[in-house]
Amino acid sequence: STRTDDYLVDVIALRSFMYRMNRFLLNPKIVKVLHGCREDVRWFQKDFGCYISNIFDTGAALQAMRMPYSLAFAVDHFCQVKLDKKYQLADWRQRPLSAEMVKYARLDTHYLLYIHDRLTNNLIGFESKTAIGNVLLHVLEEGRRLCRLVYDMPRLDAKEGFRESLGRSLVGMRPLQLEVTRRVFNWRDRVARQDDESPLAVMHPASVIQLGLRCGQLGGGTTAVPASLVLGVVKPVSMTVRVHLTGLLEAIAGALSSDIADGTDTTGAARVVAAAAPSSSAAESEADTAAKYLSLIHI
């Protein structure tokens, strides 16, 4: 959005041309106003080769003023408009977008410049009781830190990666359930990379865990896992799961016929998960990834 117009950019159709946006995104004379953009900065780099300078993060400004962080709150507070966030986790790859989705995408940025103006004025006169000093300068420095973020491609540890991502959700699982969970988690990552898809879009972490719990109860020696069982546990069942269902069934069957299933495993891969969990959950960070596909329609 600019001061006068809103645009939707179809980044799927124009993916190979998105790098041209750097002409504007890297112009330090243009303030780029975003809300809660820590992951957006990395996604722009990963998906489009785009980098951003001169960021003003309205989410950081709200936090500095000890106000609720959400964009919905900011729009309601400063513009007296209530945003409907029901499409936040929608599948934005579908074409054409519905009229409601177009409206949602437009309103997601439409008010940001006005909110930036209001927040900037408020920050100038805001006296913080903390030791961060001038609050506006603090918010601008946070924007500079966001500009310096660099995307680092994650590398999955096939043995321990599932533990780091699923954390406390694994507590109490039996060795065979852990092994099923590990293999399903690794299958999801492999298929996501193969199809250039988000792991979250392939299968929700809760479904990975439920498959581990349910299928891990089938017992060792099981050579055929019912497809109906898997499809009944996975919610929602993505098109990727349907296309690659045979591979998923083979991954689960492989766990059920492994050394862990008959108790002869000596690798330590099935040790009990410690109660302490990682400080961050990939299930939560993935859920933040769901929504930002915009199209080149001038509204």
Coordinates of N, CA and C in Angstrom, one line a residue, residues 77-229:
H77 N -7.8 0.4 17.3 CA -7.5 1.5 18.2 C -7.3 2.8 17.4
F78 N -6.6 2.8 16.3 CA -6.2 4.0 15.6 C -7.2 4.4 14.5
C79 N -7.9 3.4 13.9 CA -8.7 3.6 12.8 C -10.2 3.3 13.0
Q80 N -10.5 2.7 14.2 CA -11.9 2.3 14.6 C -12.5 1.4 13.5
V81 N -11.6 0.5 13.0 CA -12.1 -0.5 12.1 C -11.7 -1.9 12.7
K82 N -12.6 -2.8 12.6 CA -12.4 -4.2 13.1 C -12.0 -5.1 12.0
L83 N -10.8 -5.7 12.0 CA -10.4 -6.6 10.9 C -10.9 -8.0 11.2
D84 N -11.4 -8.6 10.1 CA -11.7 -10.0 10.2 C -10.5 -10.9 9.8
K85 N -9.9 -11.6 10.8 CA -8.7 -12.4 10.5 C -8.9 -13.8 10.1
K86 N -10.1 -14.1 9.6 CA -10.4 -15.5 9.4 C -9.6 -16.1 8.2
Y87 N -9.0 -15.3 7.4 CA -8.2 -15.8 6.3 C -6.7 -15.8 6.6
Q88 N -6.4 -15.6 7.8 CA -4.9 -15.6 8.2 C -4.2 -16.9 7.8
L89 N -4.9 -18.0 8.0 CA -4.3 -19.3 7.8 C -4.9 -20.0 6.5
A90 N -5.5 -19.2 5.7 CA -6.1 -19.8 4.4 C -5.0 -20.2 3.5
D91 N -5.3 -21.0 2.5 CA -4.4 -21.4 1.4 C -4.4 -20.3 0.4
W92 N -3.4 -19.5 0.4 CA -3.3 -18.3 -0.5 C -2.7 -18.7 -1.9
R93 N -2.5 -20.0 -2.1 CA -2.0 -20.4 -3.4 C -3.1 -20.6 -4.4
Q94 N -4.4 -20.7 -3.9 CA -5.5 -20.9 -4.8 C -5.7 -19.7 -5.8
R95 N -6.0 -20.0 -7.0 CA -6.3 -18.9 -8.0 C -7.6 -19.3 -8.7
P96 N -8.5 -18.3 -9.0 CA -8.4 -17.0 -8.5 C -8.7 -16.8 -7.0
L97 N -8.2 -15.7 -6.4 CA -8.6 -15.5 -5.1 C -10.1 -15.0 -5.0
S98 N -10.8 -15.4 -4.0 CA -12.1 -15.0 -3.8 C -12.2 -13.5 -3.5
A99 N -13.3 -12.9 -3.7 CA -13.5 -11.4 -3.4 C -13.2 -11.1 -2.0
E100 N -13.6 -12.0 -1.1 CA -13.3 -11.8 0.4 C -11.8 -11.9 0.6
M101 N -11.1 -12.8 0.0 CA -9.7 -12.9 0.2 C -8.9 -11.7 -0.4
V102 N -9.4 -11.2 -1.5 CA -8.8 -10.0 -2.0 C -9.0 -8.8 -1.1
K103 N -10.2 -8.7 -0.5 CA -10.4 -7.6 0.5 C -9.6 -7.8 1.7
Y104 N -9.4 -9.0 2.2 CA -8.6 -9.3 3.4 C -7.1 -8.9 3.1
A105 N -6.6 -9.3 2.0 CA -5.2 -9.0 1.6 C -5.0 -7.5 1.5
R106 N -6.0 -6.8 1.0 CA -5.8 -5.4 0.8 C -5.8 -4.7 2.2
L107 N -6.8 -5.1 3.1 CA -6.9 -4.4 4.4 C -5.7 -4.7 5.3
D108 N -5.0 -5.8 5.0 CA -3.9 -6.2 5.8 C -2.8 -5.2 5.8
T109 N -2.7 -4.3 4.7 CA -1.7 -3.3 4.6 C -2.3 -1.9 4.5
H110 N -3.6 -1.8 4.2 CA -4.2 -0.5 3.9 C -4.0 0.5 4.9
Y111 N -4.1 0.2 6.2 CA -4.0 1.1 7.3 C -2.6 1.4 7.9
L112 N -1.6 0.6 7.4 CA -0.3 0.6 8.1 C 0.3 2.0 8.0
L113 N 0.2 2.7 6.9 CA 0.9 4.0 6.9 C 0.3 5.0 7.8
Y114 N -1.0 5.0 8.0 CA -1.7 5.9 8.9 C -1.3 5.5 10.4
I115 N -1.2 4.2 10.6 CA -0.8 3.7 12.0 C 0.6 4.1 12.2
H116 N 1.5 4.1 11.2 CA 2.9 4.5 11.4 C 2.9 6.0 11.8
D117 N 2.1 6.8 11.2 CA 2.1 8.2 11.5 C 1.7 8.4 12.9
R118 N 0.6 7.8 13.3 CA 0.1 7.9 14.7 C 1.1 7.4 15.7
L119 N 1.7 6.3 15.5 CA 2.6 5.7 16.4 C 3.9 6.6 16.5
T120 N 4.3 7.1 15.4 CA 5.5 8.0 15.4 C 5.3 9.2 16.3
N121 N 4.1 9.9 16.1 CA 3.8 11.0 16.9 C 3.7 10.7 18.4
N122 N 3.1 9.5 18.6 CA 2.9 9.1 20.0 C 4.3 8.8 20.7
L123 N 5.1 8.2 19.9 CA 6.4 7.8 20.4 C 7.3 9.0 20.8
I124 N 7.1 10.1 20.0 CA 7.9 11.3 20.2 C 7.7 11.8 21.6
G125 N 6.5 11.8 22.1 CA 6.1 12.3 23.4 C 6.0 11.2 24.5
F126 N 6.4 10.0 24.1 CA 6.2 8.9 25.1 C 7.4 8.8 26.0
E127 N 7.1 8.9 27.3 CA 8.2 8.7 28.3 C 8.2 7.3 28.8
S128 N 9.3 6.6 28.6 CA 9.3 5.2 29.0 C 9.8 5.2 30.5
K129 N 9.3 4.2 31.2 CA 9.7 4.0 32.6 C 10.9 3.0 32.7
T130 N 11.2 2.5 31.5 CA 12.3 1.5 31.5 C 13.6 2.2 31.1
A131 N 14.7 1.5 31.0 CA 16.0 2.1 30.8 C 16.4 2.1 29.3
I132 N 15.4 2.0 28.4 CA 15.8 1.9 27.0 C 16.1 3.3 26.4
G133 N 15.9 4.3 27.1 CA 16.1 5.6 26.6 C 15.0 6.2 25.7
N134 N 15.4 7.0 24.7 CA 14.4 7.5 23.8 C 13.7 6.4 23.1
V135 N 12.3 6.3 23.2 CA 11.6 5.2 22.8 C 11.5 5.1 21.2
L136 N 11.4 6.3 20.6 CA 11.3 6.3 19.1 C 12.6 5.8 18.5
L137 N 13.8 6.3 19.1 CA 15.1 5.8 18.6 C 15.2 4.3 18.8
H138 N 14.6 3.8 19.9 CA 14.7 2.3 20.2 C 13.9 1.6 19.1
V139 N 12.8 2.1 18.7 CA 12.0 1.4 17.7 C 12.7 1.5 16.3
L140 N 13.3 2.6 16.0 CA 14.1 2.7 14.8 C 15.3 1.8 14.8
E141 N 15.9 1.6 15.9 CA 17.1 0.7 16.0 C 16.6 -0.7 15.8
E142 N 15.4 -1.0 16.3 CA 14.9 -2.4 16.1 C 14.6 -2.6 14.6
G143 N 14.2 -1.6 13.9 CA 14.0 -1.7 12.5 C 15.3 -2.0 11.8
R144 N 16.4 -1.3 12.2 CA 17.7 -1.6 11.6 C 18.2 -3.0 11.9
R145 N 17.9 -3.5 13.1 CA 18.2 -4.9 13.4 C 17.5 -5.9 12.5
L146 N 16.2 -5.6 12.2 CA 15.4 -6.4 11.4 C 16.0 -6.5 9.9
C147 N 16.5 -5.3 9.5 CA 17.1 -5.2 8.1 C 18.3 -6.1 8.0
R148 N 19.0 -6.3 9.1 CA 20.3 -7.1 9.1 C 20.0 -8.6 9.3
L149 N 18.8 -9.0 9.5 CA 18.5 -10.4 9.6 C 18.9 -11.2 8.3
V150 N 19.4 -12.4 8.4 CA 19.8 -13.1 7.2 C 19.2 -14.5 7.3
Y151 N 18.6 -14.9 6.2 CA 18.0 -16.3 6.2 C 19.0 -17.3 6.1
D152 N 18.9 -18.3 7.0 CA 19.9 -19.4 7.1 C 19.1 -20.7 6.8
M153 N 19.3 -21.4 5.7 CA 18.5 -22.6 5.4 C 18.7 -23.6 6.5
P154 N 17.6 -24.1 7.1 CA 17.7 -25.1 8.1 C 18.1 -26.4 7.5
R155 N 18.9 -27.1 8.3 CA 19.4 -28.4 7.9 C 18.9 -29.5 8.9
L156 N 18.1 -30.4 8.5 CA 17.4 -31.3 9.4 C 18.4 -32.4 9.8
D157 N 18.5 -32.6 11.1 CA 19.2 -33.7 11.7 C 18.2 -34.9 11.7
A158 N 18.5 -35.9 10.9 CA 17.5 -37.0 10.7 C 17.2 -37.7 12.0
K159 N 18.2 -37.7 13.0 CA 18.0 -38.5 14.2 C 17.4 -37.6 15.3
E160 N 17.8 -36.4 15.4 CA 17.4 -35.5 16.5 C 16.5 -34.3 16.2
G161 N 16.3 -34.1 14.9 CA 15.6 -32.9 14.5 C 14.2 -32.8 15.0
F162 N 13.5 -34.0 15.0 CA 12.1 -34.0 15.5 C 12.0 -33.7 16.9
R163 N 13.0 -34.0 17.7 CA 13.0 -33.7 19.2 C 13.0 -32.1 19.4
E164 N 13.9 -31.5 18.6 CA 14.1 -30.1 18.7 C 12.8 -29.3 18.3
S165 N 12.1 -29.8 17.3 CA 10.9 -29.2 16.8 C 9.7 -29.4 17.7
L166 N 9.5 -30.7 18.1 CA 8.3 -31.0 18.8 C 8.4 -31.0 20.3
G167 N 9.6 -30.9 20.8 CA 9.8 -30.6 22.2 C 8.9 -31.4 23.2
R168 N 8.2 -30.7 24.1 CA 7.4 -31.3 25.1 C 6.3 -32.2 24.7
S169 N 5.9 -32.0 23.4 CA 4.9 -32.9 22.9 C 5.3 -34.4 22.9
L170 N 6.6 -34.6 23.0 CA 7.1 -36.0 22.9 C 7.1 -36.7 24.3
V171 N 7.0 -35.9 25.3 CA 7.1 -36.4 26.7 C 6.1 -37.5 26.9
G172 N 6.6 -38.7 27.4 CA 5.7 -39.8 27.8 C 5.5 -40.8 26.7
M173 N 6.1 -40.5 25.5 CA 5.9 -41.4 24.4 C 6.8 -42.7 24.6
R174 N 6.4 -43.8 24.2 CA 7.2 -45.0 24.2 C 8.2 -45.0 23.1
P175 N 9.2 -45.9 23.2 CA 10.3 -45.9 22.2 C 9.7 -46.1 20.7
L176 N 8.8 -47.0 20.6 CA 8.3 -47.2 19.2 C 7.4 -46.1 18.7
Q177 N 6.7 -45.4 19.6 CA 5.9 -44.2 19.2 C 6.9 -43.1 18.8
L178 N 8.0 -43.0 19.5 CA 9.0 -42.0 19.2 C 9.6 -42.2 17.8
E179 N 9.9 -43.5 17.5 CA 10.4 -43.9 16.2 C 9.5 -43.6 15.1
V180 N 8.2 -43.9 15.3 CA 7.2 -43.6 14.2 C 7.1 -42.1 14.0
T181 N 7.1 -41.3 15.1 CA 7.1 -39.9 15.0 C 8.3 -39.3 14.3
R182 N 9.5 -39.9 14.6 CA 10.7 -39.4 13.9 C 10.6 -39.7 12.4
R183 N 10.1 -40.8 12.0 CA 10.1 -41.2 10.6 C 9.0 -40.4 9.9
V184 N 7.9 -40.1 10.5 CA 6.9 -39.3 9.9 C 7.4 -37.9 9.7
F185 N 8.0 -37.4 10.8 CA 8.6 -36.0 10.7 C 9.6 -35.9 9.6
N186 N 10.5 -36.8 9.5 CA 11.5 -36.8 8.4 C 10.8 -36.9 7.0
W187 N 9.8 -37.8 6.9 CA 9.1 -37.9 5.7 C 8.5 -36.6 5.3
R188 N 7.9 -35.9 6.2 CA 7.2 -34.6 6.0 C 8.3 -33.6 5.5
D189 N 9.4 -33.5 6.1 CA 10.5 -32.6 5.7 C 11.0 -32.9 4.3
R190 N 11.2 -34.2 4.0 CA 11.7 -34.6 2.7 C 10.7 -34.3 1.6
V191 N 9.4 -34.6 1.8 CA 8.4 -34.3 0.8 C 8.2 -32.8 0.6
A192 N 8.3 -32.0 1.7 CA 8.2 -30.6 1.6 C 9.3 -30.0 0.7
R193 N 10.5 -30.5 0.9 CA 11.6 -30.0 0.1 C 11.5 -30.4 -1.4
Q194 N 11.0 -31.7 -1.6 CA 10.9 -32.2 -2.9 C 9.8 -31.4 -3.7
D195 N 8.7 -31.0 -3.0 CA 7.6 -30.3 -3.7 C 7.7 -28.8 -3.5
D196 N 8.8 -28.3 -2.9 CA 8.9 -26.9 -2.6 C 7.7 -26.4 -1.9
E197 N 7.4 -27.0 -0.8 CA 6.2 -26.8 0.0 C 6.5 -26.5 1.4
S198 N 5.7 -25.8 2.1 CA 5.9 -25.6 3.6 C 5.6 -26.9 4.3
P199 N 6.5 -27.3 5.2 CA 6.1 -28.5 6.0 C 4.8 -28.4 6.7
L200 N 4.4 -27.2 7.2 CA 3.1 -27.0 7.8 C 2.0 -27.3 6.9
A201 N 2.2 -26.9 5.6 CA 1.1 -27.2 4.6 C 1.0 -28.6 4.3
V202 N 2.1 -29.4 4.4 CA 2.1 -30.8 4.2 C 1.3 -31.5 5.3
M203 N 1.7 -31.2 6.5 CA 1.1 -31.9 7.6 C 1.3 -31.1 8.9
H204 N 0.2 -30.8 9.7 CA 0.3 -30.0 10.9 C 1.1 -30.9 11.9
P205 N 2.0 -30.2 12.7 CA 2.7 -30.9 13.7 C 1.9 -31.8 14.7
A206 N 0.6 -31.3 15.0 CA -0.2 -32.1 15.8 C -0.6 -33.5 15.2
S207 N -0.7 -33.5 13.8 CA -0.9 -34.8 13.1 C 0.3 -35.7 13.2
V208 N 1.5 -35.1 13.1 CA 2.7 -35.9 13.2 C 2.7 -36.6 14.5
I209 N 2.4 -35.9 15.6 CA 2.4 -36.4 16.9 C 1.3 -37.5 17.1
Q210 N 0.1 -37.2 16.5 CA -0.9 -38.2 16.7 C -0.6 -39.5 15.9
L211 N 0.0 -39.4 14.7 CA 0.4 -40.6 14.0 C 1.4 -41.4 14.8
G212 N 2.3 -40.7 15.5 CA 3.3 -41.4 16.3 C 2.6 -42.2 17.4
L213 N 1.6 -41.5 18.1 CA 0.9 -42.1 19.2 C 0.1 -43.3 18.7
R214 N -0.7 -43.1 17.7 CA -1.7 -44.1 17.2 C -1.0 -45.3 16.6
C215 N -0.1 -45.0 15.6 CA 0.5 -46.0 14.8 C 1.6 -46.8 15.7
G216 N 2.1 -46.0 16.7 CA 3.1 -46.7 17.6 C 2.5 -47.7 18.5
Q217 N 1.1 -47.7 18.5 CA 0.4 -48.7 19.3 C 0.1 -50.0 18.5
L218 N 0.4 -50.0 17.2 CA 0.1 -51.2 16.4 C 1.0 -52.4 16.8
G219 N 2.2 -52.0 17.3 CA 3.1 -53.1 17.7 C 4.1 -53.5 16.6
G220 N 5.2 -54.0 17.1 CA 6.3 -54.4 16.2 C 5.9 -55.5 15.2
G221 N 6.5 -55.6 14.1 CA 6.2 -56.6 13.1 C 5.1 -56.3 12.2
T222 N 4.4 -55.2 12.4 CA 3.3 -54.8 11.5 C 3.9 -54.4 10.1
T223 N 3.4 -55.0 9.1 CA 4.0 -54.7 7.8 C 3.1 -53.9 6.9
A224 N 1.8 -53.8 7.2 CA 0.9 -53.0 6.4 C 0.1 -52.1 7.3
V225 N 0.3 -50.8 7.1 CA -0.4 -49.8 7.9 C -1.7 -49.4 7.1
P226 N -2.9 -49.5 7.7 CA -4.1 -49.2 7.0 C -4.1 -47.7 6.6
A227 N -4.3 -47.4 5.3 CA -4.4 -46.0 4.8 C -5.5 -45.3 5.5
S228 N -6.6 -46.0 5.8 CA -7.8 -45.4 6.5 C -7.4 -44.9 7.9
L229 N -6.5 -45.6 8.5 CA -6.1 -45.2 9.9 C -5.3 -43.9 9.8

